[in-house]
mmCIF file of C-alpha atoms in Angstrom:
data_model
loop_
_atom_site.group_PDB
_atom_site.id
_atom_site.type_symbol
_atom_site.label_atom_id
_atom_site.label_comp_id
_atom_site.label_asym_id
_atom_site.label_seq_id
_atom_site.Cartn_x
_atom_site.Cartn_y
_atom_site.Cartn_z
ATOM 1 C CA MET A 84 -32.473 -8.352 -8.871
ATOM 2 C CA SER A 85 -31.018 -11.355 -7.068
ATOM 3 C CA PRO A 86 -28.542 -10.778 -4.503
ATOM 4 C CA GLN A 87 -25.355 -11.679 -6.574
ATOM 5 C CA GLU A 88 -26.634 -9.123 -9.004
ATOM 6 C CA GLN A 89 -26.949 -6.444 -6.707
ATOM 7 C CA ILE A 90 -23.290 -7.218 -5.476
ATOM 8 C CA VAL A 91 -21.809 -7.121 -8.960
ATOM 9 C CA ALA A 92 -23.993 -3.586 -9.389
ATOM 10 C CA ARG A 93 -22.716 -2.284 -6.401
ATOM 11 C CA PHE A 94 -18.548 -3.371 -7.202
ATOM 12 C CA ALA A 95 -18.985 -2.577 -10.965
ATOM 13 C CA PRO A 96 -21.732 -0.055 -11.587
ATOM 14 C CA THR A 97 -20.458 0.647 -15.264
ATOM 15 C CA GLY A 98 -20.319 -2.789 -16.101
ATOM 16 C CA THR A 99 -16.616 -3.054 -15.243
ATOM 17 C CA LEU A 100 -14.625 -3.729 -12.381
ATOM 18 C CA ARG A 101 -12.094 -0.545 -12.372
ATOM 19 C CA ALA A 102 -8.971 -1.167 -9.765
ATOM 20 C CA ALA A 103 -6.809 1.429 -8.684
ATOM 21 C CA ILE A 104 -2.982 0.014 -9.037
ATOM 22 C CA ASN A 105 -0.389 1.744 -7.488
ATOM 23 C CA LEU A 106 2.711 1.510 -9.491
ATOM 24 C CA GLY A 107 4.701 3.437 -6.840
ATOM 25 C CA ASN A 108 4.974 0.165 -4.411
ATOM 26 C CA PRO A 109 6.929 -2.410 -6.008
ATOM 27 C CA ILE A 110 5.837 -4.551 -3.415
ATOM 28 C CA LEU A 111 2.309 -4.282 -4.649
ATOM 29 C CA ALA A 112 2.619 -3.970 -8.617
ATOM 30 C CA GLY A 113 4.976 -2.906 -11.581
ATOM 31 C CA ARG A 114 5.623 -3.325 -15.059
ATOM 32 C CA ASP A 115 7.348 -6.273 -16.756
ATOM 33 C CA PRO A 116 9.842 -5.776 -19.312
ATOM 34 C CA SER A 117 7.217 -5.421 -22.104
ATOM 35 C CA GLY A 118 5.570 -2.818 -20.148
ATOM 36 C CA ALA A 119 2.390 -4.750 -18.902
ATOM 37 C CA VAL A 120 1.146 -3.958 -15.465
ATOM 38 C CA ARG A 121 1.788 -7.188 -12.871
ATOM 39 C CA GLY A 122 1.868 -7.750 -9.235
ATOM 40 C CA VAL A 123 -0.020 -8.915 -6.441
ATOM 41 C CA SER A 124 -2.902 -6.375 -6.352
ATOM 42 C CA VAL A 125 -3.084 -6.767 -10.090
ATOM 43 C CA ASP A 126 -3.819 -10.607 -9.252
ATOM 44 C CA LEU A 127 -6.150 -10.092 -6.685
ATOM 45 C CA ALA A 128 -8.169 -7.271 -8.821
ATOM 46 C CA ARG A 129 -8.592 -10.068 -11.626
ATOM 47 C CA GLU A 130 -9.805 -12.671 -9.081
ATOM 48 C CA LEU A 131 -12.474 -10.548 -8.042
ATOM 49 C CA GLY A 132 -13.381 -9.671 -11.348
ATOM 50 C CA ARG A 133 -13.604 -13.222 -12.007
ATOM 51 C CA ARG A 134 -15.617 -14.169 -9.199
ATOM 52 C CA LEU A 135 -17.996 -11.289 -9.863
ATOM 53 C CA GLY A 136 -18.066 -12.187 -13.553
ATOM 54 C CA VAL A 137 -17.121 -8.923 -14.935
ATOM 55 C CA ALA A 138 -14.068 -7.512 -16.926
ATOM 56 C CA VAL A 139 -11.343 -5.855 -15.047
ATOM 57 C CA GLU A 140 -9.735 -2.417 -16.119
ATOM 58 C CA LEU A 141 -6.561 -1.162 -14.165
ATOM 59 C CA VAL A 142 -6.477 2.072 -13.256
ATOM 60 C CA THR A 143 -2.728 2.816 -13.095
ATOM 61 C CA VAL A 144 -1.147 5.710 -10.736
ATOM 62 C CA ASP A 145 2.242 6.583 -9.414
ATOM 63 C CA SER A 146 1.426 7.045 -5.833
ATOM 64 C CA ALA A 147 -0.638 5.811 -2.693
ATOM 65 C CA GLY A 148 -2.184 9.109 -2.492
ATOM 66 C CA LYS A 149 -3.505 9.144 -6.074
ATOM 67 C CA SER A 150 -4.836 5.683 -5.652
ATOM 68 C CA VAL A 151 -6.844 6.891 -2.621
ATOM 69 C CA GLU A 152 -8.385 9.710 -4.393
ATOM 70 C CA ALA A 153 -9.309 7.603 -7.107
ATOM 71 C CA VAL A 154 -11.396 5.405 -5.215
ATOM 72 C CA ALA A 155 -12.760 8.031 -2.618
ATOM 73 C CA GLN A 156 -13.867 10.212 -5.723
ATOM 74 C CA GLU A 157 -15.277 6.876 -7.409
ATOM 75 C CA HIS A 158 -13.005 6.957 -10.360
ATOM 76 C CA ALA A 159 -12.068 3.448 -9.579
ATOM 77 C CA ASP A 160 -14.084 0.766 -7.704
ATOM 78 C CA ILE A 161 -11.610 -0.856 -5.560
ATOM 79 C CA GLY A 162 -8.115 -0.242 -4.479
ATOM 80 C CA PHE A 163 -4.939 -1.499 -2.615
ATOM 81 C CA PHE A 164 -3.800 0.726 0.316
ATOM 82 C CA ALA A 165 -2.157 0.839 3.896
ATOM 83 C CA ILE A 166 -4.985 1.163 6.229
ATOM 84 C CA ASP A 167 -5.014 4.635 7.930
ATOM 85 C CA PRO A 168 -7.368 6.709 9.722
ATOM 86 C CA LEU A 169 -7.327 9.537 7.656
ATOM 87 C CA ARG A 170 -8.290 7.487 4.445
ATOM 88 C CA GLY A 171 -10.994 5.555 6.529
ATOM 89 C CA ALA A 172 -13.458 8.525 5.971
ATOM 90 C CA ASP A 173 -14.431 7.772 2.504
ATOM 91 C CA ILE A 174 -12.809 4.099 2.041
ATOM 92 C CA ALA A 175 -14.273 1.142 3.551
ATOM 93 C CA PHE A 176 -11.137 -1.264 4.466
ATOM 94 C CA THR A 177 -10.838 -4.992 4.733
ATOM 95 C CA ALA A 178 -8.456 -6.539 7.148
ATOM 96 C CA PRO A 179 -5.101 -6.701 6.320
ATOM 97 C CA TYR A 180 -3.570 -9.196 3.295
ATOM 98 C CA LEU A 181 -0.168 -8.054 3.579
ATOM 99 C CA LEU A 182 2.456 -6.729 5.965
ATOM 100 C CA ILE A 183 5.033 -4.490 4.788
ATOM 101 C CA GLU A 184 8.023 -3.266 6.642
ATOM 102 C CA GLY A 185 8.402 0.573 6.719
ATOM 103 C CA CYS A 186 12.260 1.716 7.596
ATOM 104 C CA TYR A 187 14.626 4.642 7.765
ATOM 105 C CA LEU A 188 17.615 4.858 5.299
ATOM 106 C CA VAL A 189 20.704 6.988 6.300
ATOM 107 C CA ARG A 190 24.106 7.706 4.411
ATOM 108 C CA GLU A 191 26.820 5.454 5.282
ATOM 109 C CA GLY A 192 28.637 8.061 7.381
ATOM 110 C CA SER A 193 25.683 9.626 9.136
ATOM 111 C CA PRO A 194 25.995 9.409 13.104
ATOM 112 C CA LEU A 195 22.020 8.106 13.533
ATOM 113 C CA ARG A 196 22.180 4.449 14.342
ATOM 114 C CA SER A 197 19.050 3.658 15.537
ATOM 115 C CA ASN A 198 15.297 4.960 15.118
ATOM 116 C CA ASP A 199 15.408 6.720 18.386
ATOM 117 C CA ASP A 200 17.867 9.078 16.699
ATOM 118 C CA VAL A 201 15.582 10.416 13.878
ATOM 119 C CA ASP A 202 13.375 12.525 15.696
ATOM 120 C CA ARG A 203 15.429 15.265 16.501
ATOM 121 C CA THR A 204 15.351 19.088 15.996
ATOM 122 C CA GLY A 205 17.135 20.051 13.043
ATOM 123 C CA HIS A 206 16.886 16.715 11.094
ATOM 124 C CA VAL A 207 14.981 16.628 7.968
ATOM 125 C CA VAL A 208 13.187 13.252 6.944
ATOM 126 C CA VAL A 209 11.835 12.978 3.191
ATOM 127 C CA VAL A 210 8.715 10.712 2.889
ATOM 128 C CA GLY A 211 6.424 9.871 -0.223
ATOM 129 C CA GLN A 212 3.473 12.395 -0.412
ATOM 130 C CA GLY A 213 0.356 10.732 0.902
ATOM 131 C CA SER A 214 2.046 7.309 1.743
ATOM 132 C CA ALA A 215 1.113 5.251 4.762
ATOM 133 C CA TYR A 216 4.416 6.412 6.162
ATOM 134 C CA ASP A 217 3.798 9.950 5.361
ATOM 135 C CA LEU A 218 0.553 9.761 7.378
ATOM 136 C CA HIS A 219 1.861 7.830 10.139
ATOM 137 C CA LEU A 220 5.139 10.228 10.789
ATOM 138 C CA SER A 221 3.113 13.170 10.358
ATOM 139 C CA ARG A 222 1.270 12.036 13.418
ATOM 140 C CA GLU A 223 4.649 10.887 15.413
ATOM 141 C CA LEU A 224 7.541 13.040 14.707
ATOM 142 C CA LYS A 225 7.290 15.882 16.992
ATOM 143 C CA HIS A 226 10.927 17.258 16.306
ATOM 144 C CA ALA A 227 12.489 16.417 12.900
ATOM 145 C CA ALA A 228 10.904 18.231 9.871
ATOM 146 C CA ILE A 229 9.071 16.029 6.857
ATOM 147 C CA VAL A 230 9.804 16.958 3.368
ATOM 148 C CA ARG A 231 7.575 15.329 0.614
ATOM 149 C CA ALA A 232 8.852 14.049 -2.365
ATOM 150 C CA PRO A 233 6.124 13.654 -4.972
ATOM 151 C CA THR A 234 6.024 9.717 -4.926
ATOM 152 C CA SER A 235 7.395 6.700 -2.878
ATOM 153 C CA PRO A 236 9.932 5.724 -5.726
ATOM 154 C CA THR A 237 11.614 9.398 -5.755
ATOM 155 C CA VAL A 238 11.771 9.464 -2.035
ATOM 156 C CA VAL A 239 15.714 8.296 -1.962
ATOM 157 C CA ASP A 240 16.590 10.711 -5.242
ATOM 158 C CA THR A 241 15.034 13.829 -3.311
ATOM 159 C CA PHE A 242 16.757 12.690 -0.052
ATOM 160 C CA VAL A 243 20.334 12.689 -2.016
ATOM 161 C CA ALA A 244 19.577 15.573 -4.067
ATOM 162 C CA GLN A 245 18.356 17.830 -0.772
ATOM 163 C CA GLY A 246 21.182 16.546 1.484
ATOM 164 C CA ALA A 247 18.257 15.652 3.868
ATOM 165 C CA ASP A 248 19.008 13.164 7.258
ATOM 166 C CA VAL A 249 16.662 10.283 6.588
ATOM 167 C CA ALA A 250 14.756 8.666 4.032
ATOM 168 C CA ALA A 251 11.599 6.846 5.285
ATOM 169 C CA GLY A 252 9.774 4.226 3.004
ATOM 170 C CA VAL A 253 8.930 0.630 2.114
ATOM 171 C CA LYS A 254 12.035 -1.557 3.159
ATOM 172 C CA GLN A 255 12.003 -3.264 -0.213
ATOM 173 C CA GLN A 256 12.146 -0.214 -2.104
ATOM 174 C CA LEU A 257 14.879 1.394 -0.165
ATOM 175 C CA GLU A 258 16.991 -1.453 -0.065
ATOM 176 C CA ALA A 259 16.866 -1.421 -3.786
ATOM 177 C CA ASP A 260 17.540 2.306 -3.962
ATOM 178 C CA ALA A 261 20.499 1.675 -1.757
ATOM 179 C CA ALA A 262 21.978 -0.536 -4.023
ATOM 180 C CA ARG A 263 21.313 1.440 -6.879
ATOM 181 C CA ILE A 264 23.206 4.516 -5.655
ATOM 182 C CA GLY A 265 25.439 3.107 -3.010
ATOM 183 C CA GLY A 266 26.848 4.579 0.279
ATOM 184 C CA LEU A 267 23.750 4.498 1.957
ATOM 185 C CA ARG A 268 22.525 2.102 4.768
ATOM 186 C CA LEU A 269 19.174 1.095 6.450
ATOM 187 C CA LEU A 270 18.464 1.469 10.252
ATOM 188 C CA GLY A 271 18.367 -1.509 11.617
ATOM 189 C CA GLU A 272 14.741 -1.599 12.656
ATOM 190 C CA ARG A 273 11.378 -1.026 11.280
ATOM 191 C CA PHE A 274 9.444 2.117 12.687
ATOM 192 C CA MET A 275 6.430 0.559 11.580
ATOM 193 C CA VAL A 276 4.221 -2.128 10.046
ATOM 194 C CA ILE A 277 2.205 -1.205 7.345
ATOM 195 C CA ARG A 278 -1.067 -3.075 7.044
ATOM 196 C CA GLN A 279 -2.084 -3.648 3.374
ATOM 197 C CA ALA A 280 -5.695 -3.742 2.533
ATOM 198 C CA MET A 281 -8.271 -3.631 -0.009
ATOM 199 C CA GLY A 282 -10.921 -1.331 -0.181
ATOM 200 C CA LEU A 283 -13.960 0.195 -1.503
ATOM 201 C CA PRO A 284 -16.116 3.363 -1.407
ATOM 202 C CA LYS A 285 -18.058 3.356 1.621
ATOM 203 C CA THR A 286 -21.004 4.459 -0.828
ATOM 204 C CA ARG A 287 -21.132 0.934 -1.928
ATOM 205 C CA GLY A 288 -22.743 -0.138 1.142
ATOM 206 C CA LYS A 289 -22.475 -2.748 3.963
ATOM 207 C CA ASP A 290 -22.992 -5.788 1.777
ATOM 208 C CA ALA A 291 -20.259 -5.112 -0.781
ATOM 209 C CA ALA A 292 -17.791 -4.444 1.913
ATOM 210 C CA GLU A 293 -18.751 -7.437 3.544
ATOM 211 C CA TYR A 294 -18.040 -9.408 0.395
ATOM 212 C CA LEU A 295 -14.607 -7.766 -0.247
ATOM 213 C CA GLU A 296 -14.025 -8.753 3.563
ATOM 214 C CA ARG A 297 -14.788 -12.093 3.082
ATOM 215 C CA PHE A 298 -13.063 -12.255 -0.424
ATOM 216 C CA VAL A 299 -9.713 -11.218 1.063
ATOM 217 C CA GLU A 300 -9.918 -13.780 3.982
ATOM 218 C CA GLU A 301 -10.428 -16.456 1.385
ATOM 219 C CA MET A 302 -7.436 -15.129 -0.295
ATOM 220 C CA LYS A 303 -5.280 -15.436 2.689
ATOM 221 C CA ALA A 304 -6.514 -18.739 3.745
ATOM 222 C CA GLY A 305 -6.380 -20.456 0.410
ATOM 223 C CA GLY A 306 -2.842 -19.347 -0.446
ATOM 224 C CA PHE A 307 -3.521 -17.279 -3.202
ATOM 225 C CA VAL A 308 -1.694 -14.144 -1.721
ATOM 226 C CA ALA A 309 0.961 -16.614 -0.858
ATOM 227 C CA ALA A 310 1.672 -17.698 -4.290
ATOM 228 C CA ALA A 311 1.077 -14.392 -5.587
ATOM 229 C CA LEU A 312 4.420 -13.324 -3.781
ATOM 230 C CA ALA A 313 6.193 -16.040 -4.665
ATOM 231 C CA ARG A 314 5.039 -15.922 -8.300
ATOM 232 C CA HIS A 315 6.217 -12.073 -8.690
ATOM 233 C CA GLY A 316 9.385 -12.862 -6.498
ATOM 234 C CA ILE A 317 8.059 -10.566 -3.467
ATOM 235 C CA ARG A 318 10.765 -10.028 -0.775
ATOM 236 C CA GLY A 319 9.994 -8.026 2.459
ATOM 237 C CA ALA A 320 6.214 -8.481 2.911
ATOM 238 C CA SER A 321 4.374 -11.550 4.285
ATOM 239 C CA VAL A 322 0.791 -12.675 4.142
ATOM 240 C CA ALA A 323 -1.278 -10.923 7.157
ATOM 241 C CA PRO A 324 -2.855 -13.586 9.373
ATOM 242 C CA ARG A 325 -6.514 -14.501 9.213
ATOM 243 C CA ARG A 326 -8.983 -12.487 11.180
ATOM 244 C CA GLU A 327 -9.955 -14.382 14.150
ATOM 245 C CA ASP A 328 -13.646 -14.057 13.504
ATOM 246 C CA ALA A 329 -13.497 -14.489 9.898
ATOM 247 C CA SER A 330 -15.630 -17.647 8.800
#
């Protein structure tokens, strides 16, 4: 096999590049009015497939946790995730291609005014199970209790239904839910920056991981990611800077 054929075999051992697409994060992907899957991650998956010369199959899931599971168990060949050390046990991440803000949402009449007010005994924070901010807050919150909604899009509805104190999530999703429900407000600062990367199973080897790393750097440097954000009307995310050592 030529080096290119070996790379293709690493990425698409079934002959098709299976891309895990998380529909639970509207910055990454969603469905258009016809039901077709679209978004920045979809565009990147299809461009990678084009470069490899293989067809692309979109493996759609409704949460970040399921996306991680699909790639870690090799039901998908690539995925799009926030970088987190727990996920890195089975998945080789690229450098980030997007930076997304994680924020807190409270009721309009809540006494909570800043992020420092959140981590207090008796407070309940709702997060999306297995999401990047679930993993982050599970490490960082020392006093507040965490309740896990099944997916990120259900966080605010769970927060309202359970009478919790705080909903945590991607800023854009929280803003959309606040507009939909009313009587809610975001605290004025982010609690984390979510570094969104591509990844593949570590079992695919160093060469495949390095190929994917170069691909992401080219997609950032050449304007592909920025154009995808604009094309899909995405706000609340920015293109991550290029790696200093990227060639």
